[in-house]
PDB file of C-alpha atoms in Angstrom:
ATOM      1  CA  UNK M 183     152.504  96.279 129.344  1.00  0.00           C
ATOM      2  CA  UNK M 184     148.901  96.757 129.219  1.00  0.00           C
ATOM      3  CA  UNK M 185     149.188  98.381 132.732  1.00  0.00           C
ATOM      4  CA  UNK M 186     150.792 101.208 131.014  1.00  0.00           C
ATOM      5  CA  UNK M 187     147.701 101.881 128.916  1.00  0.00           C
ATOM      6  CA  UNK M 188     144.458 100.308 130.520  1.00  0.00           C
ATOM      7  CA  UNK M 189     143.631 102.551 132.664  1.00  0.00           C
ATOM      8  CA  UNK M 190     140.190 101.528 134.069  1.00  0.00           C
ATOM      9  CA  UNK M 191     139.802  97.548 133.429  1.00  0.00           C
ATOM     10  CA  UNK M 192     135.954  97.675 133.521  1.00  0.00           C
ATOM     11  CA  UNK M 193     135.559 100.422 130.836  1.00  0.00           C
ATOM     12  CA  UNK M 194     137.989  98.305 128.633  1.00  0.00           C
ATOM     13  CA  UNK M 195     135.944  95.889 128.864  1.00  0.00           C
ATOM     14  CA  UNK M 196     132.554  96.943 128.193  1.00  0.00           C
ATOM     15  CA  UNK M 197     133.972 100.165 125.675  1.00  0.00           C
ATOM     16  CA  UNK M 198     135.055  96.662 123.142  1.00  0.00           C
ATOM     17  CA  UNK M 199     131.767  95.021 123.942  1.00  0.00           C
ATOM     18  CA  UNK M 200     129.648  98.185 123.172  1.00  0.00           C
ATOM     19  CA  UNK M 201     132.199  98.686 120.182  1.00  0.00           C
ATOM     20  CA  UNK M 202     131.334  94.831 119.238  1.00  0.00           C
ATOM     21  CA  UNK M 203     127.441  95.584 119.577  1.00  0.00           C
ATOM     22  CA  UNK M 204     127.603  97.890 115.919  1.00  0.00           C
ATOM     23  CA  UNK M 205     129.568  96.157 113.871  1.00  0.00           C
ATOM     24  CA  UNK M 206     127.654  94.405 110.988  1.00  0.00           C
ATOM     25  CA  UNK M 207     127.458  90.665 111.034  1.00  0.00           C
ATOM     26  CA  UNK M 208     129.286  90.127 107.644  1.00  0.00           C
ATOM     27  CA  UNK M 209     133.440  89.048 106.571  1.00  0.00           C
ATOM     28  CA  UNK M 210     133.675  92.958 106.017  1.00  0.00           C
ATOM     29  CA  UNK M 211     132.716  93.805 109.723  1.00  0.00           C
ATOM     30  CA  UNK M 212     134.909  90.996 110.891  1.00  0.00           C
ATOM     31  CA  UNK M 213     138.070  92.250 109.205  1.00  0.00           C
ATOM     32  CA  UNK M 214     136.805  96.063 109.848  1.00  0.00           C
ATOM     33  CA  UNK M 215     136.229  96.869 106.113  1.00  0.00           C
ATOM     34  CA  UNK M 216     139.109  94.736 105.081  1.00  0.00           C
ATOM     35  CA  UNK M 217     136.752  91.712 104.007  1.00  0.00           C
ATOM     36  CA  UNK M 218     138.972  91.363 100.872  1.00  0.00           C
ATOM     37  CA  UNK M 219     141.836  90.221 102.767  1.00  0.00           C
ATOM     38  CA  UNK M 220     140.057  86.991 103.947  1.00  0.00           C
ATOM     39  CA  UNK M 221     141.265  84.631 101.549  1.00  0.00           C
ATOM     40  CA  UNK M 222     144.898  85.619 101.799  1.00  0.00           C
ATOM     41  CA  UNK M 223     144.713  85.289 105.207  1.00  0.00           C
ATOM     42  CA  UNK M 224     142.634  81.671 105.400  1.00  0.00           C
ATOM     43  CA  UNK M 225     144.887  80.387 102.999  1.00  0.00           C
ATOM     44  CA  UNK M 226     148.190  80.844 104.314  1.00  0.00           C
ATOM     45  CA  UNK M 227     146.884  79.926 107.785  1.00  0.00           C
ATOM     46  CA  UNK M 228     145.781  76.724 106.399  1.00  0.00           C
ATOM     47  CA  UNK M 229     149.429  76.317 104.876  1.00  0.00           C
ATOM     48  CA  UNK M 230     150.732  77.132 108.233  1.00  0.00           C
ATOM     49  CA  UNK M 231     148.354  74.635 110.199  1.00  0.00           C
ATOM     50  CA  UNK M 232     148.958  71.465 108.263  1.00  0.00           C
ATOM     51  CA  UNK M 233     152.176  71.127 108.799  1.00  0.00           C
ATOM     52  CA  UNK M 234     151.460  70.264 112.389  1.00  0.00           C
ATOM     53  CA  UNK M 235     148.364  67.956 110.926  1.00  0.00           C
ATOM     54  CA  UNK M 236     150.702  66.082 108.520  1.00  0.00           C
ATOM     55  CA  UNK M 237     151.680  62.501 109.341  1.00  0.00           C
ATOM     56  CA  UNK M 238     154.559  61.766 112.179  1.00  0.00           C
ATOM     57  CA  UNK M 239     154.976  60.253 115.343  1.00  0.00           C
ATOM     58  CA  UNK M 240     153.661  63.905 117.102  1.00  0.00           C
ATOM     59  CA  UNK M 241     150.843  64.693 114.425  1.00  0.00           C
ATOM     60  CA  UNK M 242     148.568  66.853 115.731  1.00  0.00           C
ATOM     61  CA  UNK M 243     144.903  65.331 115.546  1.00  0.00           C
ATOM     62  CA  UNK M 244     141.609  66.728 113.440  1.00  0.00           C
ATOM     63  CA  UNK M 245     139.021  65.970 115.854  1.00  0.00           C
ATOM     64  CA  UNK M 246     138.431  69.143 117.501  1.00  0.00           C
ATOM     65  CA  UNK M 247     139.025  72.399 117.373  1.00  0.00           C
ATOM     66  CA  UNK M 248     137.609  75.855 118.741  1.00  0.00           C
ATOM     67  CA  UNK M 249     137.560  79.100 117.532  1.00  0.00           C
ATOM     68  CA  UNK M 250     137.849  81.987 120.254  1.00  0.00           C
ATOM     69  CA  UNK M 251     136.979  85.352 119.246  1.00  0.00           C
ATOM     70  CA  UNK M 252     134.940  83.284 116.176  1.00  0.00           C
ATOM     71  CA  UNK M 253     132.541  86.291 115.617  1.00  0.00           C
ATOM     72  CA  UNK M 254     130.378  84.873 112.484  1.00  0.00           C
ATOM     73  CA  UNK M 255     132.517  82.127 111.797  1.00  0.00           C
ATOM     74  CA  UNK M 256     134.442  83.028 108.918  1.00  0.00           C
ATOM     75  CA  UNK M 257     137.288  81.070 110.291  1.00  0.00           C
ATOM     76  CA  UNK M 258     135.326  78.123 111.447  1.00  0.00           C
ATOM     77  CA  UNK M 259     133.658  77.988 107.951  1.00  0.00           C
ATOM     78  CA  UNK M 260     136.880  78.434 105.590  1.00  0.00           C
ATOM     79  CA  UNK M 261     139.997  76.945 108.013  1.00  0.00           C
ATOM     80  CA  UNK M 262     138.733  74.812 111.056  1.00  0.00           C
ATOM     81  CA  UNK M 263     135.566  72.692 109.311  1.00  0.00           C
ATOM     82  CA  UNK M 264     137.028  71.159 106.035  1.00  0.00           C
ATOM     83  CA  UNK M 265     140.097  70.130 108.647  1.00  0.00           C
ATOM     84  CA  UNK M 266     137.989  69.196 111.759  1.00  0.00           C
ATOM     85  CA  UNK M 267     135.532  66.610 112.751  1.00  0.00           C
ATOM     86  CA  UNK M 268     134.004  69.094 115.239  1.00  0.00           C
ATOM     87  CA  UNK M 269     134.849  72.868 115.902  1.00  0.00           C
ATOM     88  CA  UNK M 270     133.360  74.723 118.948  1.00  0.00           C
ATOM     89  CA  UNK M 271     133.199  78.709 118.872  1.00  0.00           C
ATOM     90  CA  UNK M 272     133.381  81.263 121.593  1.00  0.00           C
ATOM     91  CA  UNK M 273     132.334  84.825 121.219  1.00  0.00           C
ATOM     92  CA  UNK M 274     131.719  88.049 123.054  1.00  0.00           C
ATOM     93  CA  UNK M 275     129.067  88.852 120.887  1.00  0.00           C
ATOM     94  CA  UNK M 276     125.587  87.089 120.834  1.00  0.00           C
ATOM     95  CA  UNK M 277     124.513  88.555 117.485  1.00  0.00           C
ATOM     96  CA  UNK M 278     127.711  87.114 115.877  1.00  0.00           C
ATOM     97  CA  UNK M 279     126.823  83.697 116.860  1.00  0.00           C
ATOM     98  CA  UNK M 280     123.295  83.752 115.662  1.00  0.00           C
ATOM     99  CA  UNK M 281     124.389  85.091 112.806  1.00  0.00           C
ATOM    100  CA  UNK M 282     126.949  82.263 112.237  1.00  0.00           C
ATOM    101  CA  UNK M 283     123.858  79.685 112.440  1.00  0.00           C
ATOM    102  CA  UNK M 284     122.801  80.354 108.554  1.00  0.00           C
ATOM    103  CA  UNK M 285     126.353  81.926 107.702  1.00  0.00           C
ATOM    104  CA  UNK M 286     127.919  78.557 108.158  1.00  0.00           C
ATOM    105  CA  UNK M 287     125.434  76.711 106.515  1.00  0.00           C
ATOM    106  CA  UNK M 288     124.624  72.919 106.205  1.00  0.00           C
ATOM    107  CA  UNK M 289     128.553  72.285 107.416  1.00  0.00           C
ATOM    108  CA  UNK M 290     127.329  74.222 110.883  1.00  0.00           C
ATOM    109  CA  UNK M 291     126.084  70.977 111.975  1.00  0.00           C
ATOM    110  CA  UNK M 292     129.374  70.125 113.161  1.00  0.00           C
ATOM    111  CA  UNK M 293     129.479  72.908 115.319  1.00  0.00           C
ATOM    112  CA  UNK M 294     128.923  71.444 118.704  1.00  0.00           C
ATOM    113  CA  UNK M 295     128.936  74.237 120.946  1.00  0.00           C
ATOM    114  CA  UNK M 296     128.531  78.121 120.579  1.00  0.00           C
ATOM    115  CA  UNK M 297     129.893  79.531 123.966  1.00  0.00           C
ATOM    116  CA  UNK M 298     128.360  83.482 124.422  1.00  0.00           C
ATOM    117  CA  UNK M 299     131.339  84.756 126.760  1.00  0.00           C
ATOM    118  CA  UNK M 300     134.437  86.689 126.586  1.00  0.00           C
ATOM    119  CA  UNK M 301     138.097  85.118 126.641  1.00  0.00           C
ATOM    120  CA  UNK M 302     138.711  86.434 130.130  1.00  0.00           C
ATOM    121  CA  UNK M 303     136.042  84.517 131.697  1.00  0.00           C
ATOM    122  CA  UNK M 304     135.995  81.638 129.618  1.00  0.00           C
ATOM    123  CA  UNK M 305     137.699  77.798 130.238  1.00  0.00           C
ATOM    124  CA  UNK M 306     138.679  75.702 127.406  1.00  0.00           C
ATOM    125  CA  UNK M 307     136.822  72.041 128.632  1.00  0.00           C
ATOM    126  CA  UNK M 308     140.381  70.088 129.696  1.00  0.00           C
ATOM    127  CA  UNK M 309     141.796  67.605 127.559  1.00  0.00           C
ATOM    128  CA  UNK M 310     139.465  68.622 124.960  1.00  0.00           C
ATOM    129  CA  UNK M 311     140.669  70.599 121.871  1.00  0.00           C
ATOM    130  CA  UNK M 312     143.445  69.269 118.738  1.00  0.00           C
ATOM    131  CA  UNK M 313     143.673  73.000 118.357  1.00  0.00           C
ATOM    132  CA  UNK M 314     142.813  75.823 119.706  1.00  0.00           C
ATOM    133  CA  UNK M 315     142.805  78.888 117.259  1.00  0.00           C
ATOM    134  CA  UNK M 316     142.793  82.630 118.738  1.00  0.00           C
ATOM    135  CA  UNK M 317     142.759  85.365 116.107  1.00  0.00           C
ATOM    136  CA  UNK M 318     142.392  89.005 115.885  1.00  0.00           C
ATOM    137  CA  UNK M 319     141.054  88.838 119.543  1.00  0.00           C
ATOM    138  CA  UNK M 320     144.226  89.326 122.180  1.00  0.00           C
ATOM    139  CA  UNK M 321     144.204  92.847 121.911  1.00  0.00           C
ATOM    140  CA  UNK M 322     140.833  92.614 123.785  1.00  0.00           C
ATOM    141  CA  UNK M 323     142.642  91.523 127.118  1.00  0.00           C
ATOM    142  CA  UNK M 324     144.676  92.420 129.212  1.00  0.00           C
ATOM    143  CA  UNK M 325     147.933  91.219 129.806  1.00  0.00           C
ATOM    144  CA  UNK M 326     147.369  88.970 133.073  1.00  0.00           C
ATOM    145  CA  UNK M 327     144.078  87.946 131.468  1.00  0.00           C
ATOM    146  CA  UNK M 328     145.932  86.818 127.960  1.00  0.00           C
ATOM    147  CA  UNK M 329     148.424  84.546 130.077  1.00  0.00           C
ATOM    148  CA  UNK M 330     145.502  83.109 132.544  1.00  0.00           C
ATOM    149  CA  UNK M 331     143.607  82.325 129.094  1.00  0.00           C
ATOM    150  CA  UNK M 332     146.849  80.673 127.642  1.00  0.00           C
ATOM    151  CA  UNK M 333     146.897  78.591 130.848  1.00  0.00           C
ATOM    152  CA  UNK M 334     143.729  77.238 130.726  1.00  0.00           C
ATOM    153  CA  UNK M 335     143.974  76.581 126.938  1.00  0.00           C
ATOM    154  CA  UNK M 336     147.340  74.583 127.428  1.00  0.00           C
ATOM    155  CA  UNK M 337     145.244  72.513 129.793  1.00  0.00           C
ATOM    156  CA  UNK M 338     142.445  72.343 127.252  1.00  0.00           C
ATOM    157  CA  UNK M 339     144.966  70.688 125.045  1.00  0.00           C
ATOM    158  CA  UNK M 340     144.567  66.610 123.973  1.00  0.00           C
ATOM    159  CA  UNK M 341     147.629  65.283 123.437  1.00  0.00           C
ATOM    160  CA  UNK M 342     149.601  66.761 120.632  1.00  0.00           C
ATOM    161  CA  UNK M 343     147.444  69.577 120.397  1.00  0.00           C
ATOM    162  CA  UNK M 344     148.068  73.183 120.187  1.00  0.00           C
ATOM    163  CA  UNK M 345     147.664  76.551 120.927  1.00  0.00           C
ATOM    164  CA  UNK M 346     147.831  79.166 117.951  1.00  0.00           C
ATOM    165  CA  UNK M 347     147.675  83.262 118.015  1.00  0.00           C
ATOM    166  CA  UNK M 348     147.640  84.632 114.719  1.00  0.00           C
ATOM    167  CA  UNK M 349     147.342  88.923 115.443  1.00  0.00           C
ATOM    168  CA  UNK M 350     148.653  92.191 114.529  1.00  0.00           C
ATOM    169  CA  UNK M 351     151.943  93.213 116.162  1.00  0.00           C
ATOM    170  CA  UNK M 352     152.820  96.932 116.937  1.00  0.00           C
ATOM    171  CA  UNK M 353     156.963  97.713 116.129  1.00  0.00           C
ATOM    172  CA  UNK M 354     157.494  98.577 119.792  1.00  0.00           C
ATOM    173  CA  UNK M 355     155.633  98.615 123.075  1.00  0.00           C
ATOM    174  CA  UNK M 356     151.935  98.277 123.486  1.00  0.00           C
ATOM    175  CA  UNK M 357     149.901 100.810 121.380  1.00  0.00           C
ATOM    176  CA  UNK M 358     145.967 101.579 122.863  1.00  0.00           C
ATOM    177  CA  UNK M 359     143.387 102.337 119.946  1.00  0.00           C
ATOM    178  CA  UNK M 360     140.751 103.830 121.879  1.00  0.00           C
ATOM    179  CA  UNK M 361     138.047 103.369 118.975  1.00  0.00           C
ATOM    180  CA  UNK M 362     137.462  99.373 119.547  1.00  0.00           C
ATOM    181  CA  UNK M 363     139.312  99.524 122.907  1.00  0.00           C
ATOM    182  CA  UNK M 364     141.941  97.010 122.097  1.00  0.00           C
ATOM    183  CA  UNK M 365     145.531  96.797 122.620  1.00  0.00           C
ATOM    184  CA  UNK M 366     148.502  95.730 119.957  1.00  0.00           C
ATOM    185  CA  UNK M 367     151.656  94.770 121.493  1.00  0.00           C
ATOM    186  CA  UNK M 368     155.248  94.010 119.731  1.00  0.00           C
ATOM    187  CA  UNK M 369     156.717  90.385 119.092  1.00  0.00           C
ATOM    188  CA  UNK M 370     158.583  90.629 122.400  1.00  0.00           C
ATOM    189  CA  UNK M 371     155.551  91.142 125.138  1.00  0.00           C
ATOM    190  CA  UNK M 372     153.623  88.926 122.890  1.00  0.00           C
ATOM    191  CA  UNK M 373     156.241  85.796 123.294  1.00  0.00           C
ATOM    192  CA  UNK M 374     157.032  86.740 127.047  1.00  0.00           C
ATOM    193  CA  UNK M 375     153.095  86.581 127.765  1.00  0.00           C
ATOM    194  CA  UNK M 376     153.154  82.787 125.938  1.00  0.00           C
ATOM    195  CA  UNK M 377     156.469  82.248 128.233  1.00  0.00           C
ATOM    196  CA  UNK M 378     154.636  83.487 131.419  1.00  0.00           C
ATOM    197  CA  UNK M 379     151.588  80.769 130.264  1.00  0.00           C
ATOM    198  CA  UNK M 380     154.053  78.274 130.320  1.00  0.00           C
ATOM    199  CA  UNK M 381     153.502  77.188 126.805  1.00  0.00           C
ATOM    200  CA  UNK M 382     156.704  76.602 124.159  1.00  0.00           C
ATOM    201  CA  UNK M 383     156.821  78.199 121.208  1.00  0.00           C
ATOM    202  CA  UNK M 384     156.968  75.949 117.652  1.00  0.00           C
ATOM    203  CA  UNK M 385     156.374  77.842 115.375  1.00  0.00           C
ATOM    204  CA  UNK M 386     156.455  81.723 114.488  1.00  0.00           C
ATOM    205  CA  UNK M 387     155.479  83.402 110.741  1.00  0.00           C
ATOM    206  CA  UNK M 388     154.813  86.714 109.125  1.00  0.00           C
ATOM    207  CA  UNK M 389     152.145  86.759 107.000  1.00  0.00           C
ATOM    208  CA  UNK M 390     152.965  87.843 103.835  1.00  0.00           C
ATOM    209  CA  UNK M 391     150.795  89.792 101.193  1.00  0.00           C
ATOM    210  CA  UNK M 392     148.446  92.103 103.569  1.00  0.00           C
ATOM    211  CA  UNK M 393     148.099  95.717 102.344  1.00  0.00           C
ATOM    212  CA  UNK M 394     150.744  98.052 103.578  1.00  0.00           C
ATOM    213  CA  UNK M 395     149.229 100.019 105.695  1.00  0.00           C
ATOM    214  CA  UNK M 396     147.840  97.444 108.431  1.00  0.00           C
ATOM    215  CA  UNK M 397     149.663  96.369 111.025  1.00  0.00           C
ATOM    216  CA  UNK M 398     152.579  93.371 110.517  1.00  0.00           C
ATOM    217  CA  UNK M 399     150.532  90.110 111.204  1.00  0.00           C
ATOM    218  CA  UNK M 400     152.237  87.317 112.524  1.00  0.00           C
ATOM    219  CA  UNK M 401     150.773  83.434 113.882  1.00  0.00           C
ATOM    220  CA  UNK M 402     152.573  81.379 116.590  1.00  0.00           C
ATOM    221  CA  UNK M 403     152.238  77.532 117.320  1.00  0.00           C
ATOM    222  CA  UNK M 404     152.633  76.684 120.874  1.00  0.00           C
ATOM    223  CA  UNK M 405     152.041  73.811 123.115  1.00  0.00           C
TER     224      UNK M 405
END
């Protein structure tokens, strides 16, 4: 549990915001120097995502989405826009967001809505979002604060719609790195948080091809 290894919720807080603050505004700062990874990674979340856009009596829909933790946009640009009639983004980090003005280009224009605020104090609009992608971002709260999030991003949900984490996952426990001040927990406190939100899992996937010596990602569909 993060409770183990947060020891002073404030400082966790602000150490990842500070962290946030340095980091350049480019794919490589995103992925912390693994920028060549990006493809791999937008591609086989785009496999993984259609399947729950494909035709059927409980298709998901395509006309909005939002990105949470969307620092530049990399994931709005490559995944959520070609899919998505509208995205909106939500990040922690102002600089990000202005940066993702020119970064996403003429396509931006379909970005409605650039929300400057971090997870654990932000609310999904209700009855809003066809799917709501979170990636490379739980680690930055807390346990009680990932579930409340999940909660008000199950009631963000339009019909059909859901929820997906894509993130790294520690082999056991929940491992602190006290560099960017996040946290990386193992499959099992990751799927009793989504439990606790009251959200059912539909799907759950390693991703394959990501260099050895990185953390085991792996993406979850809920609803």
């Amino acid at each position: 549990m993060t409770s183990d290894v947060v020891e002073n919720e404030f400082e966790f807080y602000s150490k990842a915001e500070k962290y946030w603050k340095d980091v350049p505004a480019t794919v490589d700062g995103m992925l912390g120097g693994y920028g060549h990874i990006s493809s791999i990674d937008i591609n086989s979340s785009r496999k993984f995502l259609q399947r729950f856009l494909r035709d059927g009596p409980n298709r998901t829909g395509t006309t909005r989405a939002l990105d949470c933790g969307a620092g530049i946009g990399r994931i709005t640009k490559r995944l959520l826009l070609p899919l998505f009639k509208t995205v909106d983004m939500v990040d922690v980090t102002e600089d990000f967001l202005t940066k993702a003005k020119s970064y996403l280009g003429e396509e931006g224009r379909r970005v409605r809505n650039y929300f400057c605020c971090g997870l654990q104090d932000f609310s999904p609009e209700p009855n809003s979002y066809d799917v709501i992608w979170i990636q490379w971002v739980i680690g930055h709260l807390t346990d009680n604060h990932l579930s409340d999030f999940l909660k008000r991003c199950r009631a963000g949900l339009r019909p059909n719609g859901i929820v997906v984490i894509k993130d790294n996952m520690a082999q056991e426990g929940v491992i602190m790195d006290d560099v960017d001040s996040s946290v990386c927990r193992d499959l099992d406190v990751v799927r009793k948080i989504i439990r606790r939100a009251g959200l059912h899992l539909l799907a759950e996937e390693r991703q394959e091809n990501f260099p050895d010596e990185i953390y085991h990602v792996y993406t979850f569909a809920m609803r």
